XYZ file of C-alpha atoms in Angstrom:
529
model
C 119.947 103.110 120.090
C 116.822 102.423 117.949
C 117.693 102.161 114.271
C 121.403 101.656 114.847
C 121.182 98.162 113.399
C 118.779 97.429 110.555
C 117.764 94.477 108.426
C 119.399 95.332 105.088
C 119.033 92.246 102.870
C 116.831 89.148 102.709
C 117.272 86.023 100.610
C 113.837 84.458 100.966
C 113.670 82.423 97.723
C 117.185 81.153 96.916
C 116.277 78.716 94.123
C 117.046 78.500 91.330
C 120.431 79.832 92.420
C 122.040 82.540 90.292
C 125.527 82.641 91.792
C 125.123 82.306 95.536
C 124.549 79.232 97.707
C 120.936 78.095 97.420
C 120.041 78.852 101.042
C 118.103 81.557 102.852
C 119.869 84.339 104.718
C 119.254 87.591 106.586
C 121.721 90.456 106.520
C 122.113 93.109 109.261
C 123.866 96.467 108.912
C 125.229 98.621 111.709
C 124.396 102.183 110.596
C 125.682 103.712 113.822
C 129.073 105.036 114.873
C 129.631 102.520 117.665
C 129.981 98.756 117.790
C 127.093 96.703 119.159
C 127.335 93.366 120.950
C 125.642 90.514 119.105
C 124.486 89.119 122.434
C 122.015 92.039 122.591
C 120.343 91.075 119.290
C 117.657 88.591 118.306
C 115.767 87.920 115.078
C 112.200 86.725 114.601
C 110.185 85.353 111.661
C 106.767 83.845 112.210
C 106.483 82.755 115.813
C 110.167 81.941 116.268
C 112.458 84.430 117.988
C 116.138 83.445 117.865
C 119.075 85.104 119.727
C 122.193 85.674 117.650
C 124.759 84.383 120.153
C 125.549 83.624 123.762
C 129.147 84.710 123.340
C 129.565 88.047 125.142
C 132.554 89.380 123.162
C 131.136 89.026 119.594
C 130.132 92.399 118.111
C 129.205 94.214 114.908
C 131.477 97.141 114.100
C 130.214 100.576 112.891
C 129.333 100.446 109.185
C 129.788 96.674 109.078
C 127.460 93.991 107.721
C 126.579 90.684 109.392
C 125.254 87.690 107.496
C 122.862 85.413 109.385
C 122.542 81.869 108.045
C 121.526 78.518 109.412
C 124.325 76.937 111.429
C 124.563 74.054 108.954
C 125.130 76.491 106.055
C 127.969 78.631 107.459
C 130.653 76.772 105.486
C 128.904 77.590 102.206
C 129.820 81.263 102.646
C 133.442 80.814 103.795
C 134.794 81.874 100.409
C 133.053 85.274 100.563
C 135.317 86.653 103.294
C 132.416 88.298 105.139
C 131.257 88.220 108.753
C 128.879 85.261 109.098
C 126.891 84.180 112.137
C 125.356 80.734 112.260
C 121.997 80.547 114.087
C 118.891 78.396 114.107
C 117.613 80.577 111.240
C 113.808 80.855 111.213
C 112.240 80.026 107.847
C 111.337 82.847 105.431
C 108.182 82.550 103.319
C 108.734 83.275 99.602
C 105.654 85.382 98.871
C 104.982 87.349 102.060
C 106.416 87.457 105.565
C 107.468 89.615 108.490
C 111.019 89.707 109.850
C 111.729 91.566 113.107
C 114.919 92.630 114.870
C 115.107 92.888 118.674
C 117.679 94.809 120.707
C 117.855 94.023 124.438
C 114.529 92.131 124.114
C 112.799 95.238 122.738
C 111.439 95.371 119.182
C 113.775 97.608 117.188
C 112.499 97.305 113.604
C 110.300 95.162 111.370
C 110.334 94.439 107.642
C 107.002 93.229 106.179
C 107.835 92.201 102.629
C 105.818 90.704 99.789
C 106.506 89.791 96.156
C 105.806 93.326 94.917
C 108.954 94.506 96.724
C 111.120 92.909 94.025
C 109.827 95.400 91.424
C 110.801 92.793 88.816
C 108.616 89.959 87.579
C 111.653 87.943 86.471
C 113.743 88.350 89.636
C 110.839 87.532 91.921
C 110.932 83.946 90.628
C 113.940 83.005 92.753
C 117.694 83.346 93.096
C 117.731 87.081 93.879
C 117.709 88.742 97.268
C 115.705 91.747 98.398
C 118.008 94.688 99.155
C 117.472 97.878 101.174
C 118.707 101.060 99.478
C 119.680 102.673 102.802
C 117.261 105.585 102.527
C 113.963 106.279 104.250
C 112.091 103.925 106.515
C 113.376 100.359 106.583
C 109.861 98.891 106.500
C 108.982 100.691 103.258
C 108.381 98.935 99.959
C 109.821 101.922 98.100
C 113.190 101.370 99.794
C 113.587 97.760 98.619
C 114.000 95.938 95.314
C 115.595 92.854 93.829
C 119.384 92.862 93.958
C 121.093 94.012 90.777
C 124.273 92.134 91.543
C 125.196 89.523 88.927
C 125.419 86.849 91.647
C 121.854 87.568 92.804
C 122.757 89.314 96.060
C 125.434 91.024 98.134
C 125.536 89.051 101.425
C 127.836 90.575 104.033
C 128.795 93.627 101.969
C 127.376 96.931 100.682
C 124.141 96.458 98.764
C 124.011 96.953 95.001
C 121.042 99.322 95.461
C 122.650 101.536 98.092
C 121.679 105.182 97.545
C 119.511 104.462 94.479
C 116.016 105.907 93.993
C 113.683 102.930 93.647
C 110.184 104.403 93.773
C 108.824 107.606 92.215
C 105.168 106.560 91.880
C 102.707 108.111 94.354
C 99.958 106.025 95.943
C 96.411 106.173 94.616
C 92.978 104.864 95.506
C 92.187 101.471 93.982
C 88.715 100.906 95.438
C 85.894 102.811 97.089
C 83.344 100.264 98.267
C 79.925 101.591 99.296
C 77.769 100.177 102.064
C 74.711 101.359 103.976
C 76.947 103.193 106.461
C 79.567 104.751 104.194
C 82.603 104.132 102.007
C 85.613 101.927 102.546
C 88.467 103.564 100.637
C 91.546 101.466 99.922
C 94.919 102.686 98.593
C 97.380 100.565 96.620
C 100.072 100.982 99.296
C 100.519 102.315 102.810
C 99.791 106.047 103.015
C 100.777 108.740 105.472
C 98.863 111.931 106.160
C 95.728 113.195 107.859
C 93.229 110.991 106.019
C 90.232 112.462 107.831
C 90.624 115.695 105.848
C 91.109 114.216 102.370
C 87.618 113.390 101.152
C 84.717 115.216 99.480
C 81.513 113.485 98.383
C 79.707 115.319 95.557
C 81.570 118.484 96.511
C 80.811 118.304 100.238
C 83.667 117.721 102.696
C 83.197 114.678 104.854
C 85.111 113.233 107.748
C 86.985 109.950 107.733
C 89.047 107.756 109.980
C 91.909 105.357 109.354
C 91.172 101.627 109.425
C 94.727 100.466 108.717
C 97.800 101.733 106.864
C 96.082 101.356 103.460
C 92.435 101.888 104.324
C 90.137 104.717 105.415
C 86.420 104.706 106.171
C 84.190 107.639 105.155
C 80.858 107.662 107.029
C 78.008 108.620 104.657
C 74.393 107.862 103.817
C 74.366 106.658 100.203
C 71.207 106.086 98.167
C 70.957 102.789 96.314
C 71.579 103.140 92.574
C 72.764 106.742 92.701
C 76.167 107.643 91.287
C 78.355 109.859 93.476
C 81.766 111.444 92.890
C 84.399 110.966 95.573
C 87.237 113.503 95.482
C 90.484 112.655 97.251
C 92.749 115.648 97.889
C 96.451 115.028 97.148
C 97.665 115.765 100.701
C 99.040 112.303 101.421
C 102.191 110.363 100.558
C 103.709 106.901 100.621
C 106.568 105.836 102.876
C 109.102 107.065 100.307
C 107.539 110.541 100.291
C 105.872 110.319 96.878
C 102.702 112.417 96.805
C 100.115 112.798 93.994
C 100.244 116.046 92.055
C 96.471 116.401 91.709
C 93.234 115.295 93.304
C 91.756 111.939 92.310
C 88.052 111.682 91.414
C 86.283 108.336 91.612
C 82.731 107.304 90.759
C 81.031 105.723 93.749
C 77.948 103.523 93.609
C 75.898 101.597 96.133
C 74.464 99.114 93.650
C 70.851 98.042 93.482
C 69.954 94.396 92.995
C 69.818 93.748 89.245
C 66.532 92.670 87.657
C 65.781 91.129 84.265
C 65.618 93.934 81.695
C 67.782 96.413 83.623
C 70.584 96.015 81.053
C 69.643 95.334 77.416
C 71.649 94.146 74.450
C 71.827 97.059 72.020
C 74.211 96.146 69.195
C 76.158 93.048 68.129
C 78.915 92.661 65.548
C 79.365 88.914 65.088
C 80.878 88.844 61.574
C 83.770 91.341 61.546
C 85.966 92.061 58.532
C 89.164 89.975 58.358
C 91.460 91.082 61.152
C 88.630 92.803 63.008
C 87.009 91.903 66.327
C 83.477 91.105 67.426
C 81.788 93.535 69.777
C 78.739 93.532 72.030
C 77.047 96.752 73.136
C 74.734 97.042 76.145
C 72.320 99.781 77.247
C 71.191 100.705 80.761
C 67.382 100.662 80.608
C 66.940 101.038 84.377
C 66.662 104.171 86.477
C 69.814 103.290 88.447
C 73.513 103.418 87.728
C 74.888 99.892 87.292
C 78.304 98.439 88.071
C 79.257 96.397 85.011
C 81.667 94.181 86.934
C 78.602 92.511 88.455
C 77.720 90.992 85.049
C 78.701 88.005 82.899
C 78.422 87.467 79.109
C 77.729 83.978 77.786
C 76.905 82.356 74.444
C 74.682 79.494 73.256
C 77.156 76.947 74.596
C 77.051 78.604 78.033
C 80.679 79.658 77.684
C 80.899 82.486 80.226
C 83.109 85.560 80.299
C 83.183 87.717 83.417
C 83.149 91.427 82.634
C 86.398 92.877 83.961
C 85.993 96.634 84.211
C 85.486 99.176 86.971
C 83.126 101.185 84.745
C 79.741 102.294 86.039
C 76.940 102.585 83.480
C 74.530 105.497 84.112
C 70.824 105.299 83.180
C 70.469 105.605 79.401
C 74.172 104.912 78.864
C 75.874 102.628 76.334
C 78.938 100.429 76.899
C 80.829 98.097 74.551
C 82.823 94.912 75.095
C 85.396 93.728 72.569
C 88.713 91.896 72.442
C 90.521 94.807 70.734
C 89.494 98.351 71.661
C 92.034 100.055 69.391
C 90.846 98.051 66.384
C 87.258 99.013 67.218
C 88.189 102.695 67.375
C 90.056 102.518 64.063
C 87.075 100.980 62.245
C 84.407 103.103 63.984
C 86.032 106.508 64.639
C 83.086 107.916 66.620
C 83.629 105.287 69.342
C 84.088 106.726 72.841
C 87.065 104.683 74.000
C 86.250 105.469 77.649
C 83.082 103.415 77.241
C 84.848 100.324 75.904
C 86.275 97.425 77.899
C 88.554 94.753 76.485
C 87.465 91.255 77.471
C 87.745 87.811 75.952
C 84.253 87.584 74.458
C 82.508 84.217 74.219
C 82.544 83.038 70.591
C 79.835 84.480 68.318
C 79.460 82.320 65.161
C 78.933 84.239 61.908
C 75.913 82.228 60.798
C 74.020 82.649 64.068
C 74.198 82.268 67.815
C 73.084 83.590 71.177
C 74.517 86.223 73.502
C 73.301 86.584 77.082
C 73.846 89.051 79.919
C 73.737 87.359 83.299
C 74.526 88.109 86.919
C 77.263 86.186 88.672
C 74.477 84.294 90.464
C 73.093 83.095 87.109
C 70.079 85.402 86.642
C 69.551 86.180 82.936
C 69.209 89.942 82.486
C 68.800 89.857 78.679
C 69.403 87.436 75.792
C 69.452 87.717 71.999
C 69.506 84.855 69.502
C 70.700 86.294 66.189
C 71.192 84.921 62.677
C 72.887 86.286 59.588
C 69.575 86.441 57.691
C 68.459 89.230 60.048
C 70.730 91.567 58.077
C 69.322 93.803 55.345
C 68.916 92.309 51.896
C 71.347 93.346 49.151
C 73.981 94.234 51.778
C 77.193 92.354 52.580
C 76.873 91.631 56.292
C 80.618 91.228 56.829
C 81.784 94.086 59.035
C 78.241 95.325 59.718
C 76.583 95.165 63.123
C 72.979 94.392 64.009
C 71.390 97.284 65.893
C 68.430 97.213 68.231
C 65.631 99.565 67.133
C 63.638 99.936 70.352
C 64.388 99.385 74.030
C 60.698 98.879 74.805
C 60.055 96.176 72.198
C 61.062 92.569 73.025
C 64.708 91.729 72.495
C 63.981 88.587 70.517
C 61.525 90.227 68.108
C 63.223 89.985 64.705
C 61.712 93.269 63.501
C 63.427 94.982 66.442
C 66.852 94.520 64.820
C 68.350 95.942 61.641
C 71.704 96.299 59.930
C 73.530 99.455 60.986
C 73.384 102.131 58.301
C 76.259 102.464 55.854
C 75.985 106.210 56.387
C 77.004 105.476 60.015
C 79.901 103.224 58.971
C 77.861 100.023 59.470
C 78.149 100.345 63.252
C 77.649 102.807 66.096
C 79.491 101.370 69.131
C 79.015 103.553 72.260
C 76.659 105.859 70.298
C 72.855 105.868 69.772
C 71.939 103.334 67.102
C 71.496 104.506 63.533
C 68.358 102.354 63.200
C 66.843 103.416 66.505
C 63.072 103.993 66.419
C 61.342 106.685 68.482
C 57.982 104.898 68.763
C 56.312 106.762 65.893
C 55.751 105.760 62.253
C 57.034 108.779 60.309
C 56.638 109.458 56.629
C 59.654 109.100 54.378
C 61.226 112.541 53.969
C 64.300 113.999 52.284
C 65.089 117.705 52.617
C 67.972 120.083 52.338
C 69.320 121.354 55.612
C 70.527 124.447 53.731
C 70.138 124.732 49.902
C 73.263 126.879 49.438
C 76.758 125.531 50.040
C 80.306 126.570 49.101
C 82.962 123.826 48.864
C 85.856 126.210 49.478
C 87.356 124.448 52.514
C 86.686 127.259 54.984
C 84.850 124.940 57.364
C 81.450 126.532 56.788
C 78.810 124.836 54.592
C 81.518 122.989 52.627
C 79.123 120.167 51.756
C 75.509 119.895 50.728
C 73.605 118.125 53.518
C 70.461 116.144 52.707
C 68.578 115.138 55.844
C 66.415 112.040 55.555
C 63.946 110.117 57.682
C 62.464 106.712 56.856
C 59.460 104.779 58.104
C 61.457 101.558 58.687
C 64.999 100.249 58.325
C 66.345 98.625 55.162
C 66.073 101.502 52.659
C 68.869 101.953 50.145
C 69.584 105.375 48.625
C 71.170 106.572 45.427
C 72.009 110.231 44.814
C 72.512 111.765 41.342
C 73.347 115.443 40.757
C 72.545 117.279 37.468
C 73.750 120.697 36.333
C 71.442 123.392 34.947
C 71.686 121.846 31.448
C 70.476 118.474 32.740
C 73.852 116.746 32.493
C 74.719 114.337 35.341
C 77.837 115.590 37.124
C 77.824 113.237 40.083
C 76.407 109.797 40.737
C 76.930 108.060 44.024
C 79.213 105.085 43.281
C 77.169 102.695 45.429
C 73.807 102.598 47.137
C 73.847 103.667 50.774
C 72.059 101.611 53.414
C 70.119 104.203 55.386
C 69.310 104.406 59.041
C 65.934 105.513 60.335
C 67.283 109.051 60.128
C 70.512 110.665 59.099
C 72.254 112.804 56.498
C 73.607 112.244 52.989
C 76.290 114.552 51.610
C 77.621 115.931 48.304
C 80.962 117.712 48.363
C 80.402 119.646 45.095
C 82.792 117.478 43.058
C 82.278 115.284 40.020
C 83.365 111.680 39.630
C 87.050 112.610 39.121
C 87.146 115.032 42.052
C 86.807 118.373 40.216
C 84.814 121.051 42.053
C 81.888 122.125 39.884
C 81.113 125.640 38.737
C 78.922 127.924 40.784
C 75.228 127.787 39.999
C 72.048 125.782 40.532
C 72.031 121.966 40.599
C 69.219 119.420 40.720
C 69.738 116.665 43.294
C 67.815 113.465 42.576
C 67.466 111.202 45.627
C 66.034 107.730 45.032
C 65.089 105.530 47.977
C 64.062 101.916 47.496
C 63.253 99.132 49.918
C 63.662 95.394 49.307
C 59.906 94.972 49.816
C 59.275 97.137 46.717
C 58.570 100.537 48.287
C 60.250 103.466 46.517
C 60.500 107.206 47.114
C 61.989 109.818 44.769
C 62.813 113.420 45.687
C 64.133 116.205 43.422
C 65.768 119.091 45.272
C 67.435 122.252 43.984
C 70.754 123.281 45.504
C 72.949 126.325 44.910
C 76.703 125.910 44.667
C 78.139 129.287 45.644
C 81.516 130.443 44.425
């Protein structure tokens, strides 16, 4: 009867031994209600198929276990008081192999194991057997795990994992690779279900066919450089029966060949505050979506770091690379963490260096040689990034870079740059967005907002507020480094935090540039009760 006898335990990597003899073994279990003659059975691993015995009367009783070991190793298991059969045991590969059981010369069952079946990084290093939990399909990774027995295995007796639930994680798609004829969709484990009905491409149902147990192919005509969304309905399961609770959506791209200038360096923090991390921001200046995993970052010493992310950068999009994404988010709260990848950046010396974007084939896409004297004068550069002003001006043009505005937190990772130029040369302006404000904490006009615009980066600003009698009630404690545009704020409080009385106030805004240019604006604001 098919399935009456199953492979129930495998010791494929017996060293270093935990408590059992340091030899390989295979265990069989008779799940049926009748004995079976061992003469009917054979085992195979690799190309070798070995019968269990020529003795006609030897059998395996219902519910019993049989331990198969090499003939020379039978004596090592004599103290276990279990049924042992010595055979010319075929070798078992540690990392991945296939073991098959034959009944009456017909294939009865197969176990195709690999290291992931242990479900334990420590126990996969040797000394522990793989055990079947007795539920579901025998050739199912979710039905096997490393033995939990203190000796490292349970040869010839009931498994330590018998009846235990070992896998509750549903399968999911790990890759959708585009070609000129369609998509190759690969799952992280074998899946069961009607795969041809699972897929939608940009909202349109499309057919599919199975390539193997983990792979489906979706025929489609995909335009180069266009980003698509592949939706995978949750009507599939793994061999344990785990099924996803919701559809999975994946970005899909048939990439275009990258050219110099397609991806530009946009912002670099090379001198972080103590405990902080460098970061490098890039911008997609092309008309195509770009797969970032096709790129490499390198420094002046040609130390290369491959970008390890599945992210796809749309046209006009920003993306940031850093060694510590959580630290970046804590120091720059407006950071979009979904557009940040943690990688081991090449070193960026504080005094100056070079950062390059390259393809894996060595084509330089963009490069920037920076120095600390490119930062604004009168500003401590520690913790401040250099921002690119224009994506049409040359990268290496010194005037195309400026210190990120203090009003933007000295950095704008994943966001448009505070010093970004729009191609015009505007006049310096300062104006009130709304002259009346009420600092009562109701969420509406709680602060006075002063919108500014400058003709070039590097301006510093100081704000002083006077009451109707001409007395100063608020002076900004330090000068702000401005961006090319932005907003300054007054919360209606004096230097010790007391909200001022209702009435008119004169706001004096002084802008000065290290080259000597100055601008002064006096504005009248109304603090409402």
